[in-house]
């Protein structure tokens, strides 16, 4: 892609509904307006990250307020035909959202949460990696898909954001089968690019006010990032995400292959960043202990305020919003987190690493912490490998045991463990 991709960064330090609603509205305006993205007559499917049932504060799923605020915007703009669905890792859409507050928002705005009922085989002859998919009937009936993802780490792909969220388009158990068909980080990433190019989500929104670091995407630790990212280009969005956590974007397979395969832009020179924030936030700076640097930052912030496109939302006149195009370096300085716990290990490619991979040695692998394991068997059920790479080999009174000769390192077991008992080393 030669044209610059625009990534909107909404600066927000809480899940207060009115603030998120107002910032999202302005972010949409910066992308041309919701009317330019979606036609009123279209059937819209909202696709949040609903990996599994979890407390909202654990940052496993897209925050209900983000989903609710976007749903509110659609309803106020006159969009009528809207549903919400995901192919969850464990449980159904209705089961996962129950009691989270997302169900309350959907009821308020009369948006049904639907459980996928049937998988449909579709051909993808233009795919680089995946020539076919099994997709939900209800997804194929939608005219427009909106991706509402969560900012998290991922054991296989390093991070999961806009591109990876689309794996929830695959129907049911075919998600597990996909891990056996595309077992490496690169083949899995190329499949995800093919999938995004087939479904063509119209807009990508990434909830990163509270993100997940460490043992993600299901068992990591919540951490504050105070941003929501928006773009029509998922690769550009994920590249900004990577930069904010001090991870080289090209080290993320979905970014690297996404740019090569034409899904979006990864290079900094091809991305325009627009920061949308409340005016009251402009003078707030980190106290780094250096008075001179602090004063310089405040001066820069004041100049940004003077040059910003400032407006008050028509429905919330007490919330003034400023928009600035800023360099990537400035974005990282203001919003980046160098201590974000994510895998930054460089992947080496030489004869020894290839041999180690062939022999299945010196590879990252999942392991179970026995004191945390409750012997529920979810990891066993999640394993997509025929004959199971993890199983109750010593009986159900003991934790499951891995057969690393069978293990394909898809880390489905680690994703789905409800007790954070499975780690990767």
CSV table of C-alpha atoms in Angstrom, one decimal:
chain,number,residue,atom,x,y,z
A,1,UNK,CA,0.0,0.0,0.0
A,2,UNK,CA,1.4,3.4,-1.0
A,3,UNK,CA,-1.2,5.7,0.5
A,4,UNK,CA,-0.8,6.8,4.1
A,5,UNK,CA,-2.9,5.0,6.6
A,6,UNK,CA,-4.5,7.0,9.4
A,7,UNK,CA,-4.5,5.7,12.9
A,8,UNK,CA,-6.6,7.6,15.5
A,9,UNK,CA,-5.4,7.5,19.1
A,10,UNK,CA,-8.0,8.4,21.6
A,11,UNK,CA,-6.5,9.5,24.9
A,12,UNK,CA,-8.6,8.3,27.8
A,13,UNK,CA,-7.7,7.2,31.3
A,14,UNK,CA,-11.0,5.7,32.4
A,15,UNK,CA,-14.0,3.8,31.2
A,16,UNK,CA,-16.4,6.7,31.8
A,17,UNK,CA,-19.1,6.3,29.2
A,18,UNK,CA,-19.7,9.9,28.2
A,19,UNK,CA,-15.9,10.5,27.6
A,20,UNK,CA,-15.5,7.3,25.5
A,21,UNK,CA,-18.7,8.1,23.6
A,22,UNK,CA,-17.5,11.7,22.8
A,23,UNK,CA,-14.0,10.6,21.9
A,24,UNK,CA,-15.3,7.8,19.6
A,25,UNK,CA,-17.6,10.2,17.8
A,26,UNK,CA,-14.7,12.5,17.1
A,27,UNK,CA,-12.4,9.7,16.1
A,28,UNK,CA,-15.0,8.6,13.6
A,29,UNK,CA,-15.2,12.1,12.3
A,30,UNK,CA,-11.4,12.1,11.7
A,31,UNK,CA,-11.9,8.9,9.6
A,32,UNK,CA,-14.5,10.6,7.4
A,33,UNK,CA,-17.6,10.1,9.5
A,34,UNK,CA,-19.6,7.0,10.2
A,35,UNK,CA,-21.8,7.7,7.2
A,36,UNK,CA,-18.8,7.4,4.9
A,37,UNK,CA,-17.9,4.0,6.4
A,38,UNK,CA,-21.3,2.3,6.7
A,39,UNK,CA,-24.5,2.7,4.7
A,40,UNK,CA,-27.7,3.0,6.6
A,41,UNK,CA,-29.3,0.0,4.8
A,42,UNK,CA,-26.5,-2.4,5.6
A,43,UNK,CA,-26.6,-5.3,8.0
A,44,UNK,CA,-24.0,-4.7,10.6
A,45,UNK,CA,-22.2,-7.3,12.7
A,46,UNK,CA,-20.2,-6.1,15.7
A,47,UNK,CA,-17.3,-8.4,16.6
A,48,UNK,CA,-15.7,-7.9,20.0
A,49,UNK,CA,-13.0,-10.0,21.6
A,50,UNK,CA,-14.9,-12.6,23.6
A,51,UNK,CA,-12.2,-15.1,24.3
A,52,UNK,CA,-13.8,-16.6,27.3
A,53,UNK,CA,-15.9,-15.9,30.4
A,54,UNK,CA,-13.9,-13.5,32.6
A,55,UNK,CA,-14.3,-10.5,34.9
A,56,UNK,CA,-14.2,-7.3,32.9
A,57,UNK,CA,-11.3,-5.9,35.0
A,58,UNK,CA,-9.1,-8.8,34.0
A,59,UNK,CA,-8.8,-7.3,30.5
A,60,UNK,CA,-9.6,-10.6,28.8
A,61,UNK,CA,-12.5,-9.2,26.7
A,62,UNK,CA,-13.3,-5.9,25.0
A,63,UNK,CA,-14.6,-3.6,27.7
A,64,UNK,CA,-18.4,-3.3,27.6
A,65,UNK,CA,-18.4,0.5,27.8
A,66,UNK,CA,-16.4,0.7,24.5
A,67,UNK,CA,-18.9,-1.7,22.8
A,68,UNK,CA,-21.8,0.2,24.4
A,69,UNK,CA,-20.6,3.6,23.4
A,70,UNK,CA,-20.1,2.5,19.8
A,71,UNK,CA,-23.5,0.9,19.7
A,72,UNK,CA,-25.0,4.1,21.0
A,73,UNK,CA,-23.4,6.1,18.2
A,74,UNK,CA,-24.8,3.7,15.6
A,75,UNK,CA,-28.3,3.9,17.0
A,76,UNK,CA,-28.2,7.7,17.2
A,77,UNK,CA,-27.0,7.9,13.6
A,78,UNK,CA,-30.0,5.9,12.5
A,79,UNK,CA,-28.5,2.4,11.9
A,80,UNK,CA,-31.1,-0.2,12.5
A,81,UNK,CA,-29.9,-3.7,11.5
A,82,UNK,CA,-27.2,-4.5,14.0
A,83,UNK,CA,-26.1,-7.7,15.8
A,84,UNK,CA,-23.2,-8.7,17.9
A,85,UNK,CA,-21.4,-12.1,17.7
A,86,UNK,CA,-18.1,-13.9,18.2
A,87,UNK,CA,-16.8,-17.4,17.8
A,88,UNK,CA,-15.5,-17.6,21.4
A,89,UNK,CA,-12.6,-19.7,22.5
A,90,UNK,CA,-14.8,-21.3,25.3
A,91,UNK,CA,-18.5,-20.8,25.6
A,92,UNK,CA,-21.0,-18.9,23.4
A,93,UNK,CA,-21.4,-15.2,22.8
A,94,UNK,CA,-24.5,-15.1,25.1
A,95,UNK,CA,-22.7,-17.0,27.8
A,96,UNK,CA,-19.5,-14.9,27.7
A,97,UNK,CA,-21.2,-11.5,27.8
A,98,UNK,CA,-23.8,-12.5,30.5
A,99,UNK,CA,-23.2,-10.4,33.6
A,100,UNK,CA,-20.4,-8.3,32.1
A,101,UNK,CA,-22.5,-5.2,31.4
A,102,UNK,CA,-22.2,-5.8,27.7
A,103,UNK,CA,-25.5,-7.6,27.8
A,104,UNK,CA,-27.0,-4.6,29.5
A,105,UNK,CA,-25.8,-2.2,26.8
A,106,UNK,CA,-27.1,-4.5,24.0
A,107,UNK,CA,-30.5,-4.7,25.7
A,108,UNK,CA,-30.6,-0.9,26.1
A,109,UNK,CA,-29.8,-0.3,22.4
A,110,UNK,CA,-31.9,-3.3,21.3
A,111,UNK,CA,-29.0,-5.1,19.6
A,112,UNK,CA,-29.2,-8.9,19.8
A,113,UNK,CA,-26.3,-11.0,20.8
A,114,UNK,CA,-26.4,-14.1,18.6
A,115,UNK,CA,-24.7,-17.5,18.8
A,116,UNK,CA,-23.4,-18.8,15.5
A,117,UNK,CA,-25.5,-21.7,14.3
A,118,UNK,CA,-23.9,-23.1,11.2
A,119,UNK,CA,-20.5,-23.2,9.5
A,120,UNK,CA,-20.4,-22.6,5.7
A,121,UNK,CA,-17.5,-23.7,3.6
A,122,UNK,CA,-16.2,-20.9,1.4
A,123,UNK,CA,-13.4,-20.9,-1.2
A,124,UNK,CA,-10.6,-18.4,-1.1
A,125,UNK,CA,-8.7,-18.8,-4.4
A,126,UNK,CA,-6.8,-15.6,-4.0
A,127,UNK,CA,-5.4,-16.6,-0.6
A,128,UNK,CA,-1.7,-16.8,-0.1
A,129,UNK,CA,-1.9,-19.3,2.8
A,130,UNK,CA,-5.5,-20.2,3.2
A,131,UNK,CA,-7.5,-21.3,0.1
A,132,UNK,CA,-10.7,-22.0,2.1
A,133,UNK,CA,-12.5,-21.2,5.3
A,134,UNK,CA,-15.4,-22.4,7.4
A,135,UNK,CA,-17.2,-19.2,8.3
A,136,UNK,CA,-20.5,-18.7,10.3
A,137,UNK,CA,-23.6,-18.4,8.2
A,138,UNK,CA,-24.6,-15.3,10.2
A,139,UNK,CA,-21.3,-13.6,9.4
A,140,UNK,CA,-21.7,-14.2,5.7
A,141,UNK,CA,-25.2,-12.7,5.9
A,142,UNK,CA,-23.7,-9.4,7.2
A,143,UNK,CA,-22.9,-6.5,4.8
A,144,UNK,CA,-20.5,-4.7,7.2
A,145,UNK,CA,-18.3,-6.0,10.0
A,146,UNK,CA,-16.9,-3.8,12.8
A,147,UNK,CA,-14.0,-5.3,14.7
A,148,UNK,CA,-13.9,-4.3,18.4
A,149,UNK,CA,-10.7,-5.8,19.7
A,150,UNK,CA,-8.7,-5.8,23.0
A,151,UNK,CA,-5.0,-4.8,23.4
A,152,UNK,CA,-3.3,-8.0,24.7
A,153,UNK,CA,-0.1,-10.1,24.4
A,154,UNK,CA,-0.2,-13.4,22.6
A,155,UNK,CA,2.1,-16.4,23.1
A,156,UNK,CA,2.2,-17.3,19.4
A,157,UNK,CA,2.0,-13.9,17.6
A,158,UNK,CA,3.5,-11.7,20.4
A,159,UNK,CA,0.5,-9.4,20.4
A,160,UNK,CA,-3.2,-9.7,19.6
A,161,UNK,CA,-5.0,-6.6,18.3
A,162,UNK,CA,-6.9,-5.8,15.1
A,163,UNK,CA,-5.7,-8.5,12.8
A,164,UNK,CA,-5.8,-11.4,15.3
A,165,UNK,CA,-9.3,-10.5,16.5
A,166,UNK,CA,-10.6,-11.7,13.1
A,167,UNK,CA,-9.8,-15.3,14.1
A,168,UNK,CA,-13.2,-15.1,15.8
A,169,UNK,CA,-14.7,-15.2,12.3
A,170,UNK,CA,-13.8,-18.9,12.0
A,171,UNK,CA,-16.7,-21.2,13.0
A,172,UNK,CA,-16.6,-23.2,16.2
A,173,UNK,CA,-14.2,-26.1,16.4
A,174,UNK,CA,-12.6,-25.2,13.1
A,175,UNK,CA,-10.6,-22.6,15.1
A,176,UNK,CA,-8.8,-25.5,16.8
A,177,UNK,CA,-8.3,-27.3,13.5
A,178,UNK,CA,-6.8,-24.1,12.1
A,179,UNK,CA,-4.0,-24.3,14.6
A,180,UNK,CA,-3.0,-27.8,13.3
A,181,UNK,CA,-3.2,-26.6,9.6
A,182,UNK,CA,-1.2,-23.4,10.3
A,183,UNK,CA,1.1,-24.4,13.3
A,184,UNK,CA,3.8,-21.8,13.0
A,185,UNK,CA,3.6,-18.1,13.9
A,186,UNK,CA,4.2,-17.2,10.2
A,187,UNK,CA,1.8,-19.6,8.6
A,188,UNK,CA,-0.9,-18.6,11.1
A,189,UNK,CA,-0.2,-14.9,10.5
A,190,UNK,CA,-0.5,-15.4,6.7
A,191,UNK,CA,-3.8,-17.2,7.2
A,192,UNK,CA,-5.1,-14.3,9.4
A,193,UNK,CA,-4.2,-11.9,6.6
A,194,UNK,CA,-6.1,-14.0,4.1
A,195,UNK,CA,-9.0,-14.0,6.5
A,196,UNK,CA,-9.1,-10.3,7.0
A,197,UNK,CA,-8.9,-9.8,3.2
A,198,UNK,CA,-11.8,-12.2,2.7
A,199,UNK,CA,-14.1,-10.7,5.3
A,200,UNK,CA,-13.0,-7.1,4.9
A,201,UNK,CA,-14.0,-5.5,8.2
A,202,UNK,CA,-15.0,-1.9,7.6
A,203,UNK,CA,-13.5,-0.5,10.8
A,204,UNK,CA,-11.1,-1.7,13.5
A,205,UNK,CA,-11.3,-0.3,17.1
A,206,UNK,CA,-8.8,-1.5,19.7
A,207,UNK,CA,-9.6,-1.1,23.4
A,208,UNK,CA,-6.3,-0.4,25.2
A,209,UNK,CA,-7.4,1.8,28.2
A,210,UNK,CA,-6.6,-1.3,30.3
A,211,UNK,CA,-4.5,-3.7,28.3
A,212,UNK,CA,-3.2,-7.2,29.1
A,213,UNK,CA,0.6,-7.9,29.4
A,214,UNK,CA,2.6,-11.0,30.3
A,215,UNK,CA,0.9,-14.4,29.9
A,216,UNK,CA,-1.8,-13.2,27.4
A,217,UNK,CA,-4.2,-13.5,25.8
A,218,UNK,CA,-6.2,-15.1,28.6
A,219,UNK,CA,-4.0,-15.3,31.7
A,220,UNK,CA,-2.0,-12.2,31.7
A,221,UNK,CA,-2.0,-9.2,33.9
A,222,UNK,CA,-4.1,-6.0,33.4
A,223,UNK,CA,-2.0,-2.9,32.8
A,224,UNK,CA,-2.9,0.7,32.1
A,225,UNK,CA,-2.2,2.1,28.6
A,226,UNK,CA,-4.9,4.8,28.5
A,227,UNK,CA,-5.6,4.6,24.8
A,228,UNK,CA,-8.2,3.4,22.2
A,229,UNK,CA,-6.9,3.0,18.7
A,230,UNK,CA,-9.1,3.3,15.6
A,231,UNK,CA,-8.3,2.7,11.9
A,232,UNK,CA,-9.6,1.2,8.7
A,233,UNK,CA,-6.1,-0.4,8.3
A,234,UNK,CA,-5.5,-3.2,10.8
A,235,UNK,CA,-1.8,-3.5,10.1
A,236,UNK,CA,-1.2,0.2,10.7
A,237,UNK,CA,-3.2,0.0,13.9
A,238,UNK,CA,-1.3,-3.0,15.2
A,239,UNK,CA,2.0,-1.4,14.2
A,240,UNK,CA,1.1,1.6,16.4
A,241,UNK,CA,0.2,-0.8,19.2
A,242,UNK,CA,3.6,-2.5,18.8
A,243,UNK,CA,5.4,0.8,18.9
A,244,UNK,CA,3.5,1.9,22.1
A,245,UNK,CA,4.8,-1.2,23.9
A,246,UNK,CA,8.4,-0.8,22.5
A,247,UNK,CA,8.1,-3.8,20.3
A,248,UNK,CA,9.5,-3.5,16.8
A,249,UNK,CA,6.4,-3.8,14.5
A,250,UNK,CA,8.1,-6.1,12.0
A,251,UNK,CA,8.7,-8.6,14.8
A,252,UNK,CA,4.9,-9.2,14.9
A,253,UNK,CA,4.2,-11.8,12.2
A,254,UNK,CA,0.8,-10.3,11.3
A,255,UNK,CA,2.4,-6.9,10.8
A,256,UNK,CA,5.3,-8.3,8.7
A,257,UNK,CA,3.1,-10.5,6.5
A,258,UNK,CA,0.2,-8.0,6.5
A,259,UNK,CA,2.3,-5.4,4.7
A,260,UNK,CA,3.9,-7.9,2.3
A,261,UNK,CA,0.5,-9.3,1.4
A,262,UNK,CA,-1.1,-5.8,0.9
A,263,UNK,CA,-3.5,-5.7,3.8
A,264,UNK,CA,-2.0,-2.5,5.3
A,265,UNK,CA,0.9,-0.4,6.2
A,266,UNK,CA,3.5,-1.2,8.8
A,267,UNK,CA,6.3,1.3,8.0
A,268,UNK,CA,6.2,4.5,10.1
A,269,UNK,CA,6.6,6.7,7.0
A,270,UNK,CA,3.3,5.3,5.7
A,271,UNK,CA,1.2,5.9,8.8
A,272,UNK,CA,-0.4,9.2,10.0
A,273,UNK,CA,-1.2,9.4,13.7
A,274,UNK,CA,-3.9,11.7,15.0
A,275,UNK,CA,-4.3,12.1,18.7
A,276,UNK,CA,-7.8,13.0,20.0
A,277,UNK,CA,-8.0,14.1,23.6
A,278,UNK,CA,-9.9,16.2,26.1
A,279,UNK,CA,-8.5,19.7,26.4
A,280,UNK,CA,-8.2,19.3,30.1
A,281,UNK,CA,-5.7,16.5,29.5
A,282,UNK,CA,-3.3,18.6,27.5
A,283,UNK,CA,-1.4,20.1,30.4
A,284,UNK,CA,-1.1,16.9,32.3
A,285,UNK,CA,2.4,15.5,32.0
A,286,UNK,CA,4.3,12.7,33.8
A,287,UNK,CA,6.5,13.9,36.7
A,288,UNK,CA,9.9,12.7,35.6
A,289,UNK,CA,11.7,14.6,38.3
A,290,UNK,CA,13.4,17.0,35.9
A,291,UNK,CA,11.9,20.5,36.2
A,292,UNK,CA,13.4,21.8,33.0
A,293,UNK,CA,12.2,18.8,30.9
A,294,UNK,CA,8.8,19.1,32.5
A,295,UNK,CA,8.5,22.7,31.7
A,296,UNK,CA,9.6,22.0,28.1
A,297,UNK,CA,6.9,19.3,27.8
A,298,UNK,CA,4.2,21.7,29.1
A,299,UNK,CA,5.3,24.3,26.6
A,300,UNK,CA,5.1,21.8,23.8
A,301,UNK,CA,1.7,20.7,25.0
A,302,UNK,CA,0.5,24.3,25.1
A,303,UNK,CA,1.6,24.9,21.6
A,304,UNK,CA,-0.1,21.7,20.5
A,305,UNK,CA,-3.3,23.0,22.1
A,306,UNK,CA,-2.9,26.3,20.3
A,307,UNK,CA,-2.5,24.6,17.0
A,308,UNK,CA,-5.1,21.9,17.6
A,309,UNK,CA,-8.4,21.4,15.9
A,310,UNK,CA,-10.6,22.1,19.0
A,311,UNK,CA,-14.3,21.5,19.2
A,312,UNK,CA,-17.1,20.7,21.7
A,313,UNK,CA,-19.3,17.8,21.0
A,314,UNK,CA,-22.8,19.0,20.0
A,315,UNK,CA,-24.5,16.8,22.7
A,316,UNK,CA,-21.8,17.2,25.4
A,317,UNK,CA,-20.8,20.9,25.3
A,318,UNK,CA,-18.8,20.6,28.5
A,319,UNK,CA,-16.4,18.2,26.9
A,320,UNK,CA,-13.9,20.0,24.6
A,321,UNK,CA,-11.9,17.9,22.3
A,322,UNK,CA,-8.6,18.6,20.5
A,323,UNK,CA,-7.1,16.7,17.6
A,324,UNK,CA,-3.4,16.8,16.6
A,325,UNK,CA,-1.4,15.0,13.9
A,326,UNK,CA,1.8,14.1,15.8
A,327,UNK,CA,5.0,12.3,14.9
A,328,UNK,CA,5.4,8.7,16.0
A,329,UNK,CA,8.2,9.6,18.3
A,330,UNK,CA,6.1,12.1,20.2
A,331,UNK,CA,3.3,9.6,20.4
A,332,UNK,CA,5.6,7.0,22.0
A,333,UNK,CA,7.0,9.5,24.4
A,334,UNK,CA,3.6,10.6,25.6
A,335,UNK,CA,1.7,7.2,25.6
A,336,UNK,CA,4.3,4.5,25.3
A,337,UNK,CA,5.2,2.0,28.0
A,338,UNK,CA,8.8,0.6,27.7
A,339,UNK,CA,8.1,-1.7,30.7
A,340,UNK,CA,5.1,-3.5,29.0
A,341,UNK,CA,5.7,-7.2,29.5
A,342,UNK,CA,5.7,-8.6,26.0
A,343,UNK,CA,8.0,-11.0,24.2
A,344,UNK,CA,10.7,-9.0,22.5
A,345,UNK,CA,13.1,-11.9,21.9
A,346,UNK,CA,14.7,-11.7,18.5
A,347,UNK,CA,14.0,-14.8,16.3
A,348,UNK,CA,17.2,-16.1,14.8
A,349,UNK,CA,17.2,-18.0,11.5
A,350,UNK,CA,20.2,-20.2,10.9
A,351,UNK,CA,21.0,-23.9,10.5
A,352,UNK,CA,21.0,-24.5,14.3
A,353,UNK,CA,17.6,-23.0,14.9
A,354,UNK,CA,16.1,-24.8,11.9
A,355,UNK,CA,17.6,-28.1,13.2
A,356,UNK,CA,16.2,-27.4,16.7
A,357,UNK,CA,12.8,-26.8,15.3
A,358,UNK,CA,13.0,-29.9,13.2
A,359,UNK,CA,13.9,-31.9,16.3
A,360,UNK,CA,11.4,-30.1,18.4
A,361,UNK,CA,14.0,-29.0,21.0
A,362,UNK,CA,14.9,-25.6,22.5
A,363,UNK,CA,11.4,-24.3,21.5
A,364,UNK,CA,9.0,-22.3,23.6
A,365,UNK,CA,6.6,-24.6,25.3
A,366,UNK,CA,3.6,-24.5,27.6
A,367,UNK,CA,3.9,-25.9,31.1
A,368,UNK,CA,1.5,-26.4,34.0
A,369,UNK,CA,2.0,-25.0,37.5
A,370,UNK,CA,0.5,-27.9,39.6
A,371,UNK,CA,-0.5,-25.8,42.6
A,372,UNK,CA,-2.8,-23.6,40.4
A,373,UNK,CA,-4.3,-26.5,38.4
A,374,UNK,CA,-7.9,-27.5,39.3
A,375,UNK,CA,-7.9,-30.5,37.0
A,376,UNK,CA,-10.9,-29.0,35.0
A,377,UNK,CA,-9.7,-30.5,31.7
A,378,UNK,CA,-10.3,-27.3,29.7
A,379,UNK,CA,-6.7,-27.4,28.4
A,380,UNK,CA,-7.2,-31.0,27.3
A,381,UNK,CA,-10.4,-30.2,25.5
A,382,UNK,CA,-8.7,-27.1,23.9
A,383,UNK,CA,-5.8,-29.1,22.4
A,384,UNK,CA,-6.4,-29.4,18.7
A,385,UNK,CA,-3.8,-32.2,18.1
A,386,UNK,CA,-5.1,-35.6,17.3
A,387,UNK,CA,-4.3,-37.9,20.3
A,388,UNK,CA,-3.9,-34.8,22.5
A,389,UNK,CA,-0.5,-33.2,23.3
A,390,UNK,CA,-1.8,-32.6,26.8
A,391,UNK,CA,-3.9,-35.2,28.7
A,392,UNK,CA,-4.7,-36.7,32.0
A,393,UNK,CA,-2.0,-39.4,31.6
A,394,UNK,CA,-1.7,-39.9,35.4
A,395,UNK,CA,-5.4,-39.8,36.0
A,396,UNK,CA,-7.8,-36.9,36.8
A,397,UNK,CA,-6.6,-36.6,40.3
A,398,UNK,CA,-3.3,-35.2,38.9
A,399,UNK,CA,-2.6,-32.3,36.6
A,400,UNK,CA,-2.5,-33.1,32.8
A,401,UNK,CA,0.8,-34.0,31.4
A,402,UNK,CA,2.4,-32.7,28.1
A,403,UNK,CA,3.8,-34.9,25.3
A,404,UNK,CA,6.1,-32.3,23.8
A,405,UNK,CA,6.7,-34.5,20.7
A,406,UNK,CA,3.1,-34.0,19.8
A,407,UNK,CA,2.8,-30.4,20.9
A,408,UNK,CA,2.6,-27.9,18.0
A,409,UNK,CA,3.1,-24.8,20.2
A,410,UNK,CA,-0.3,-23.3,19.3
A,411,UNK,CA,-0.8,-22.4,23.0
A,412,UNK,CA,-4.5,-23.0,22.9
A,413,UNK,CA,-4.3,-24.7,26.3
A,414,UNK,CA,-2.6,-21.6,27.8
A,415,UNK,CA,-5.2,-19.2,26.2
A,416,UNK,CA,-8.1,-21.1,27.7
A,417,UNK,CA,-6.9,-22.0,31.2
A,418,UNK,CA,-9.3,-20.4,33.6
A,419,UNK,CA,-6.9,-20.3,36.5
A,420,UNK,CA,-3.7,-19.0,34.9
A,421,UNK,CA,-2.1,-22.3,35.6
A,422,UNK,CA,-0.4,-22.6,32.3
A,423,UNK,CA,2.7,-20.5,31.4
A,424,UNK,CA,5.0,-20.5,28.4
A,425,UNK,CA,8.8,-20.7,28.7
